[in-house]
Short mmCIF file of C-alpha atoms and ligand atoms in Angstrom, two decimals:
data_model
loop_
_atom_site.label_atom_id
_atom_site.label_comp_id
_atom_site.label_asym_id
_atom_site.label_seq_id
_atom_site.Cartn_x
_atom_site.Cartn_y
_atom_site.Cartn_z
CA UNK A 1 -29.28 -29.88 -70.83
CA UNK A 2 -28.67 -28.13 -67.49
CA UNK A 3 -25.87 -25.61 -67.10
CA UNK A 4 -24.03 -28.10 -64.87
CA UNK A 5 -24.25 -30.86 -67.49
CA UNK A 6 -23.09 -28.42 -70.17
CA UNK A 7 -20.19 -27.33 -67.99
CA UNK A 8 -19.12 -30.94 -67.43
CA UNK A 9 -19.32 -31.70 -71.14
CA UNK A 10 -17.43 -28.55 -72.11
CA UNK A 11 -14.76 -29.14 -69.47
CA UNK A 12 -14.13 -32.58 -70.98
CA UNK A 13 -14.02 -31.25 -74.53
CA UNK A 14 -11.97 -28.15 -73.73
CA UNK A 15 -9.96 -28.99 -70.61
CA UNK A 16 -8.68 -26.00 -68.68
CA UNK A 17 -10.35 -23.46 -71.00
CA UNK A 18 -13.87 -23.15 -69.59
CA UNK A 19 -15.15 -21.19 -66.59
CA UNK A 20 -18.74 -21.27 -65.42
CA UNK A 21 -20.59 -18.22 -63.99
CA UNK A 22 -17.50 -16.12 -64.59
CA UNK A 23 -17.93 -12.49 -63.41
CA UNK A 24 -17.33 -10.38 -66.50
CA UNK A 25 -16.32 -7.40 -64.39
CA UNK A 26 -12.98 -9.21 -64.22
CA UNK A 27 -12.70 -8.96 -68.01
CA UNK A 28 -13.70 -5.36 -68.73
CA UNK A 29 -11.75 -2.13 -68.29
CA UNK A 30 -14.84 -0.57 -66.63
CA UNK A 31 -14.74 -3.37 -64.03
CA UNK A 32 -18.47 -3.78 -64.63
CA UNK A 33 -20.49 -6.77 -65.80
CA UNK A 34 -22.46 -9.72 -64.43
CA UNK A 35 -21.63 -13.40 -65.04
CA UNK A 36 -21.12 -15.21 -68.31
CA UNK A 37 -22.83 -18.62 -68.24
CA UNK A 38 -19.55 -19.92 -69.69
CA UNK A 39 -16.34 -18.12 -70.50
CA UNK A 40 -13.89 -19.84 -72.83
CA UNK A 41 -10.41 -18.60 -73.70
CA UNK A 42 -9.13 -20.53 -76.72
CA UNK A 43 -5.40 -21.17 -76.90
CA UNK A 44 -5.27 -21.63 -80.68
CA UNK A 45 -7.23 -21.17 -83.87
CA UNK A 46 -8.18 -24.85 -83.82
CA UNK A 47 -9.58 -24.54 -80.30
CA UNK A 48 -11.53 -21.45 -81.34
CA UNK A 49 -12.94 -23.42 -84.27
CA UNK A 50 -14.00 -26.29 -82.01
CA UNK A 51 -15.71 -23.97 -79.51
CA UNK A 52 -17.60 -22.17 -82.31
CA UNK A 53 -18.76 -25.49 -83.80
CA UNK A 54 -19.77 -26.77 -80.34
CA UNK A 55 -21.85 -23.64 -79.63
CA UNK A 56 -23.60 -24.01 -82.97
CA UNK A 57 -24.28 -27.70 -82.39
CA UNK A 58 -25.84 -26.98 -79.01
CA UNK A 59 -27.69 -23.85 -80.17
CA UNK A 60 -25.90 -21.77 -77.53
CA UNK A 61 -25.57 -18.01 -78.11
CA UNK A 62 -22.00 -16.86 -78.69
CA UNK A 63 -20.50 -13.51 -77.71
CA UNK A 64 -16.90 -12.51 -78.38
CA UNK A 65 -14.80 -10.10 -76.36
CA UNK A 66 -11.18 -9.05 -76.57
CA UNK A 67 -9.74 -6.94 -73.76
CA UNK A 68 -13.21 -5.61 -72.87
CA UNK A 69 -12.05 -1.99 -73.16
CA UNK A 70 -15.01 -0.74 -75.19
CA UNK A 71 -17.95 -2.68 -73.78
CA UNK A 72 -20.62 -2.17 -71.15
CA UNK A 73 -21.74 -5.61 -69.97
CA UNK A 74 -25.13 -5.72 -68.26
CA UNK A 75 -25.44 -6.49 -64.56
CA UNK A 76 -27.26 -9.72 -65.38
CA UNK A 77 -24.35 -10.81 -67.53
CA UNK A 78 -24.34 -12.78 -70.78
CA UNK A 79 -26.16 -16.01 -71.55
CA UNK A 80 -24.49 -18.82 -73.43
CA UNK A 81 -20.78 -18.87 -74.24
CA UNK A 82 -18.51 -15.83 -74.09
CA UNK A 83 -15.30 -16.38 -76.04
CA UNK A 84 -12.45 -14.23 -74.83
CA UNK A 85 -9.81 -13.83 -77.51
CA UNK A 86 -6.56 -12.96 -75.81
CA UNK A 87 -3.08 -14.25 -75.12
CA UNK A 88 -3.76 -17.70 -76.65
CA UNK A 89 -4.10 -16.13 -80.09
CA UNK A 90 -1.60 -13.30 -79.96
CA UNK A 91 1.25 -13.90 -82.41
CA UNK A 92 2.61 -10.87 -84.25
CA UNK A 93 5.03 -11.13 -87.18
CA UNK A 94 6.66 -8.59 -89.50
CA UNK A 95 7.08 -9.65 -93.16
CA UNK A 96 8.59 -6.90 -95.24
CA UNK A 97 6.23 -3.96 -94.88
CA UNK A 98 3.37 -6.10 -93.61
CA UNK A 99 2.58 -6.77 -89.97
CA UNK A 100 0.52 -9.90 -89.42
CA UNK A 101 -1.24 -10.21 -86.08
CA UNK A 102 -3.58 -12.70 -84.49
CA UNK A 103 -6.80 -11.23 -83.07
CA UNK A 104 -5.84 -11.54 -79.40
CA UNK A 105 -2.61 -9.57 -79.77
CA UNK A 106 -2.64 -6.27 -77.93
CA UNK A 107 -2.58 -3.27 -80.21
CA UNK A 108 0.39 -2.02 -78.16
CA UNK A 109 2.32 -5.18 -79.06
CA UNK A 110 1.54 -4.73 -82.77
CA UNK A 111 2.76 -1.13 -82.64
CA UNK A 112 5.91 -2.20 -80.76
CA UNK A 113 6.74 -4.90 -83.33
CA UNK A 114 6.24 -2.38 -86.15
CA UNK A 115 8.49 0.13 -84.39
CA UNK A 116 11.21 -2.44 -83.70
CA UNK A 117 11.20 -3.38 -87.39
CA UNK A 118 11.44 0.23 -88.53
CA UNK A 119 7.87 0.24 -89.84
CA UNK A 120 5.79 3.41 -89.55
CA UNK A 121 2.03 3.92 -89.76
CA UNK A 122 0.82 2.53 -86.45
CA UNK A 123 2.26 5.25 -84.18
CA UNK A 124 -1.19 6.77 -83.56
CA UNK A 125 -2.34 3.57 -81.85
CA UNK A 126 0.06 4.12 -78.93
CA UNK A 127 -2.03 4.09 -75.77
CA UNK A 128 -5.22 2.67 -77.31
CA UNK A 129 -5.98 -0.32 -75.10
CA UNK A 130 -7.42 -3.53 -76.47
CA UNK A 131 -6.79 -6.30 -78.93
CA UNK A 132 -6.46 -6.44 -82.70
CA UNK A 133 -9.91 -8.06 -82.97
CA UNK A 134 -11.61 -5.30 -80.99
CA UNK A 135 -9.68 -2.63 -82.87
CA UNK A 136 -10.82 -3.99 -86.25
CA UNK A 137 -14.46 -4.29 -85.21
CA UNK A 138 -14.42 -0.76 -83.73
CA UNK A 139 -12.08 0.73 -86.36
CA UNK A 140 -10.11 2.12 -83.42
CA UNK A 141 -8.32 5.36 -84.02
CA UNK A 142 -6.93 8.61 -82.74
CA UNK A 143 -5.80 11.99 -84.04
CA UNK A 144 -7.85 11.64 -87.22
CA UNK A 145 -6.34 8.25 -88.14
CA UNK A 146 -7.93 4.82 -87.83
CA UNK A 147 -6.71 1.26 -87.99
CA UNK A 148 -8.90 0.37 -90.98
CA UNK A 149 -6.75 2.57 -93.22
CA UNK A 150 -3.80 0.21 -92.73
CA UNK A 151 -5.68 -3.06 -93.10
CA UNK A 152 -4.81 -5.18 -96.11
CA UNK A 153 -6.65 -8.34 -95.10
CA UNK A 154 -8.66 -9.72 -92.19
CA UNK A 155 -9.25 -13.40 -91.51
CA UNK A 156 -12.64 -14.05 -89.94
CA UNK A 157 -14.33 -17.18 -88.68
CA UNK A 158 -17.94 -17.72 -89.67
CA UNK A 159 -20.63 -19.28 -87.44
CA UNK A 160 -19.79 -22.77 -88.71
CA UNK A 161 -16.09 -22.40 -87.87
CA UNK A 162 -15.11 -21.73 -91.50
CA UNK A 163 -12.30 -19.25 -92.18
CA UNK A 164 -12.80 -16.45 -94.72
CA UNK A 165 -10.52 -13.67 -95.97
CA UNK A 166 -12.03 -10.18 -96.05
CA UNK A 167 -10.56 -7.17 -97.79
CA UNK A 168 -10.59 -3.63 -96.45
CA UNK A 169 -13.37 -2.73 -98.91
CA UNK A 170 -15.58 -5.58 -97.71
CA UNK A 171 -15.24 -4.45 -94.08
CA UNK A 172 -16.63 -0.96 -94.87
CA UNK A 173 -14.65 0.90 -92.26
CA UNK A 174 -16.15 4.17 -91.06
CA UNK A 175 -15.74 6.39 -88.02
CA UNK A 176 -15.58 3.85 -85.14
CA UNK A 177 -17.49 1.38 -87.25
CA UNK A 178 -17.07 -1.60 -89.55
CA UNK A 179 -19.42 -4.07 -91.19
CA UNK A 180 -18.35 -6.57 -88.51
CA UNK A 181 -20.54 -4.73 -85.98
CA UNK A 182 -23.55 -6.26 -87.79
CA UNK A 183 -21.91 -9.59 -88.54
CA UNK A 184 -21.55 -12.67 -86.30
CA UNK A 185 -18.09 -13.39 -87.78
CA UNK A 186 -15.15 -13.55 -85.37
CA UNK A 187 -11.93 -11.76 -86.23
CA UNK A 188 -9.11 -14.32 -86.12
CA UNK A 189 -6.20 -12.32 -87.59
CA UNK A 190 -5.37 -9.18 -89.54
CA UNK A 191 -2.57 -7.77 -91.68
CA UNK A 192 -1.50 -4.14 -91.72
CA UNK A 193 0.50 -2.39 -94.40
CA UNK A 194 3.22 -0.10 -93.00
CA UNK A 195 6.09 1.86 -94.54
CA UNK A 196 9.81 2.03 -93.74
CA UNK A 197 10.56 4.78 -91.21
CA UNK A 198 13.34 5.78 -88.85
CA UNK A 199 12.92 3.96 -85.53
CA UNK A 200 13.72 7.07 -83.46
CA UNK A 201 11.02 9.07 -85.24
CA UNK A 202 8.51 6.29 -84.67
CA UNK A 203 9.47 6.14 -80.99
CA UNK A 204 9.18 9.93 -80.64
CA UNK A 205 5.69 10.01 -82.18
CA UNK A 206 4.50 7.13 -80.02
CA UNK A 207 5.80 8.82 -76.88
CA UNK A 208 4.03 12.05 -77.87
CA UNK A 209 0.75 10.15 -78.28
CA UNK A 210 1.17 8.58 -74.84
CA UNK A 211 2.01 11.94 -73.22
CA UNK A 212 -1.10 13.50 -74.75
CA UNK A 213 -3.23 10.76 -73.24
CA UNK A 214 -1.61 11.07 -69.83
CA UNK A 215 -2.44 14.79 -69.86
CA UNK A 216 -6.03 14.55 -71.06
CA UNK A 217 -7.43 11.21 -69.94
CA UNK A 218 -8.19 9.79 -66.46
CA UNK A 219 -5.96 6.78 -67.01
CA UNK A 220 -5.76 5.79 -63.34
CA UNK A 221 -9.53 5.19 -63.18
CA UNK A 222 -11.67 2.36 -64.55
CA UNK A 223 -13.36 3.48 -67.79
CA UNK A 224 -14.05 2.40 -71.35
CA UNK A 225 -12.49 5.45 -72.99
CA UNK A 226 -14.85 7.72 -74.88
CA UNK A 227 -18.45 6.76 -74.22
CA UNK A 228 -19.98 8.72 -77.14
CA UNK A 229 -18.89 9.18 -80.74
CA UNK A 230 -17.96 12.69 -81.78
CA UNK A 231 -20.86 14.13 -83.82
CA UNK A 232 -19.76 15.42 -87.26
CA UNK A 233 -17.42 18.38 -86.80
CA UNK A 234 -17.89 18.47 -83.01
CA UNK A 235 -16.27 17.00 -79.94
CA UNK A 236 -18.58 15.01 -77.66
CA UNK A 237 -16.31 15.88 -74.70
CA UNK A 238 -16.61 19.61 -75.44
CA UNK A 239 -20.41 19.39 -75.77
CA UNK A 240 -20.77 17.51 -72.48
CA UNK A 241 -18.39 19.85 -70.67
CA UNK A 242 -20.14 22.97 -71.97
CA UNK A 243 -23.57 21.58 -71.17
CA UNK A 244 -22.41 21.31 -67.55
CA UNK A 245 -22.00 17.53 -67.55
CA UNK A 246 -18.62 17.26 -65.82
CA UNK A 247 -18.98 15.73 -62.35
CA UNK A 248 -22.53 14.39 -62.98
CA UNK A 249 -22.98 11.20 -61.01
CA UNK A 250 -25.34 8.25 -60.73
CA UNK A 251 -24.50 5.74 -57.99
CA UNK A 252 -20.83 5.01 -58.41
CA UNK A 253 -20.55 6.16 -62.03
CA UNK A 254 -19.33 9.70 -62.61
CA UNK A 255 -18.49 11.89 -65.59
CA UNK A 256 -14.74 12.49 -65.38
CA UNK A 257 -13.53 15.98 -64.43
CA UNK A 258 -10.51 15.45 -66.67
CA UNK A 259 -12.30 14.33 -69.86
CA UNK A 260 -16.06 14.82 -70.07
CA UNK A 261 -16.52 11.99 -72.59
CA UNK A 262 -15.17 9.46 -70.05
CA UNK A 263 -17.46 7.91 -67.43
CA UNK A 264 -15.44 6.51 -64.56
CA UNK A 265 -16.31 3.73 -62.16
CA UNK A 266 -15.67 5.06 -58.66
CA UNK A 267 -15.42 1.53 -57.29
CA UNK A 268 -18.64 -0.44 -57.40
CA UNK A 269 -20.62 1.14 -60.23
CA UNK A 270 -23.21 -1.07 -61.90
CA UNK A 271 -24.09 -1.16 -65.59
CA UNK A 272 -27.43 0.33 -64.56
CA UNK A 273 -25.62 3.32 -62.96
CA UNK A 274 -23.70 3.89 -66.19
CA UNK A 275 -26.78 3.55 -68.40
CA UNK A 276 -28.71 6.05 -66.27
CA UNK A 277 -25.78 8.47 -66.37
CA UNK A 278 -25.54 8.04 -70.15
CA UNK A 279 -29.20 9.04 -70.46
CA UNK A 280 -28.68 12.07 -68.19
CA UNK A 281 -25.70 13.24 -70.25
CA UNK A 282 -27.61 12.71 -73.49
CA UNK A 283 -30.59 14.71 -72.23
CA UNK A 284 -28.32 17.53 -71.08
CA UNK A 285 -26.51 17.83 -74.42
CA UNK A 286 -29.76 17.55 -76.39
CA UNK A 287 -31.36 20.28 -74.31
CA UNK A 288 -28.36 22.64 -74.43
CA UNK A 289 -27.12 22.09 -78.02
CA UNK A 290 -29.87 20.14 -79.80
CA UNK A 291 -27.34 17.37 -80.55
CA UNK A 292 -28.22 13.69 -80.06
CA UNK A 293 -25.13 11.84 -78.85
CA UNK A 294 -24.56 8.35 -80.23
CA UNK A 295 -22.87 5.62 -78.19
CA UNK A 296 -19.37 4.51 -79.10
CA UNK A 297 -19.20 1.81 -76.40
CA UNK A 298 -20.95 -1.44 -77.24
CA UNK A 299 -23.68 -2.79 -74.97
CA UNK A 300 -23.47 -6.52 -74.29
CA UNK A 301 -25.70 -8.91 -72.39
CA UNK A 302 -29.27 -9.14 -71.10
C1 LIG B 1 -8.49 4.50 -71.37
C2 LIG B 1 -9.06 4.14 -72.71
C3 LIG B 1 -8.72 4.87 -73.83
C4 LIG B 1 -9.25 4.54 -75.08
N1 LIG B 1 -8.87 5.28 -76.16
C5 LIG B 1 -9.34 4.97 -77.39
C6 LIG B 1 -8.95 5.71 -78.54
O1 LIG B 1 -8.16 6.63 -78.47
N2 LIG B 1 -9.47 5.34 -79.74
C7 LIG B 1 -10.34 4.30 -79.88
O2 LIG B 1 -10.77 4.02 -81.00
N3 LIG B 1 -10.74 3.58 -78.80
C8 LIG B 1 -10.27 3.88 -77.57
N4 LIG B 1 -10.67 3.15 -76.48
C9 LIG B 1 -11.66 2.08 -76.66
C10 LIG B 1 -11.04 0.68 -76.91
O3 LIG B 1 -9.74 0.62 -76.40
C11 LIG B 1 -11.02 0.33 -78.39
O4 LIG B 1 -12.31 0.37 -78.95
C12 LIG B 1 -10.44 -1.08 -78.62
O5 LIG B 1 -10.15 -1.23 -79.97
C13 LIG B 1 -11.35 -2.21 -78.16
O6 LIG B 1 -10.63 -3.43 -78.20
P1 LIG B 1 -10.99 -4.61 -77.19
O7 LIG B 1 -10.13 -5.77 -77.50
O8 LIG B 1 -10.94 -4.14 -75.78
O9 LIG B 1 -12.49 -4.90 -77.63
P2 LIG B 1 -13.73 -5.26 -76.69
O10 LIG B 1 -14.08 -4.07 -75.86
O11 LIG B 1 -13.51 -6.53 -76.00
O12 LIG B 1 -14.87 -5.45 -77.81
C14 LIG B 1 -15.32 -4.38 -78.58
C15 LIG B 1 -16.33 -4.90 -79.61
O13 LIG B 1 -15.67 -5.76 -80.52
C16 LIG B 1 -16.17 -7.09 -80.46
N5 LIG B 1 -15.01 -7.98 -80.57
C17 LIG B 1 -13.87 -7.94 -79.82
N6 LIG B 1 -12.98 -8.84 -80.29
C18 LIG B 1 -13.57 -9.45 -81.35
C19 LIG B 1 -13.15 -10.45 -82.27
N7 LIG B 1 -11.95 -11.05 -82.20
N8 LIG B 1 -14.02 -10.85 -83.24
C20 LIG B 1 -15.25 -10.26 -83.35
N9 LIG B 1 -15.70 -9.32 -82.50
C21 LIG B 1 -14.85 -8.90 -81.52
C22 LIG B 1 -16.93 -7.19 -79.15
O14 LIG B 1 -18.01 -8.09 -79.23
C23 LIG B 1 -17.43 -5.75 -78.98
O15 LIG B 1 -18.60 -5.55 -79.75
C24 LIG B 1 -10.16 3.46 -75.22
C25 LIG B 1 -10.49 2.71 -74.08
C26 LIG B 1 -9.96 3.04 -72.83
C27 LIG B 1 -10.33 2.21 -71.64
#
């Protein structure tokens, strides 16, 4: 089937949800990324299920993104269907000490609901961009804490559209990693266990986290946060800075002067610019400190 025929068929099956040749730079915080053959934004779990089953039936590759705040999408884009899980699947509810959130909910919304219900535990997430789905896959964290520690249960959708419940143990959370990074399953929802805490204390801690970010991160520029993982016992930012990496530039990608582990897009950077800069930074740190930096950001596409 041609792309046009597929687009017509998908538009009939999923009216208003499908875009063809959608520039993914519009869907990533780096503002980088070529076109998705098809981008679909499901408005409900049932729609997500139908899209997943359709892709399987047609043998089309499937890629999932949330807010695109931790991905580098190639300049040639992504073949097949990209499912963007966002505002259509974003309900957040507090039940006793448990916060239940759909995968497209922003982490900031989850933390706000917890705060408003006098539930502590999620304060450290203040200022981490992205969705619940992305945060679970990446085991997002800050200040020595990570989201996986609060997880009680995650609902995932398998390649056939079936829903499965996974426990924290099954997801094998590690530093910026989970078993879902090697698994085609799609995160549909997650529950977090919090504890009762004074709302003013929660608010204070969240504001402190935000202030720390404003002081140390180039938040006005397009980036994907930290590009490299911190090697055991070391800070990737410190290593890059002390190897002389600050200010290094390839095309329109530049190592931030404010935080050496951030690569910023000066306006029209390509994925190729960023990849070449990544290799330069890696070579510099390896040469100066003998440390091989590992990527935190996920590479997507051709
Ligand atoms: C300014 C800035 C600051 C940041 N600070 C931090 C920080 O302090 N700590 C931290 O950990 N991260 C940080 N990040 C990185 C990023 O915000 C987190 O990794 C976030 O959790 C990613 O969520 P997302 O929805 O944007 O995921 P995406 O970037 O869209 O996706 C990330 C990965 O998860 C997969 N994925 C996304 N949603 C799903 C789903 N529903 N089901 C299955 N797979 C899915 C994608 O395929 C991809 O592999 C920062 C980023 C920026 C831009």
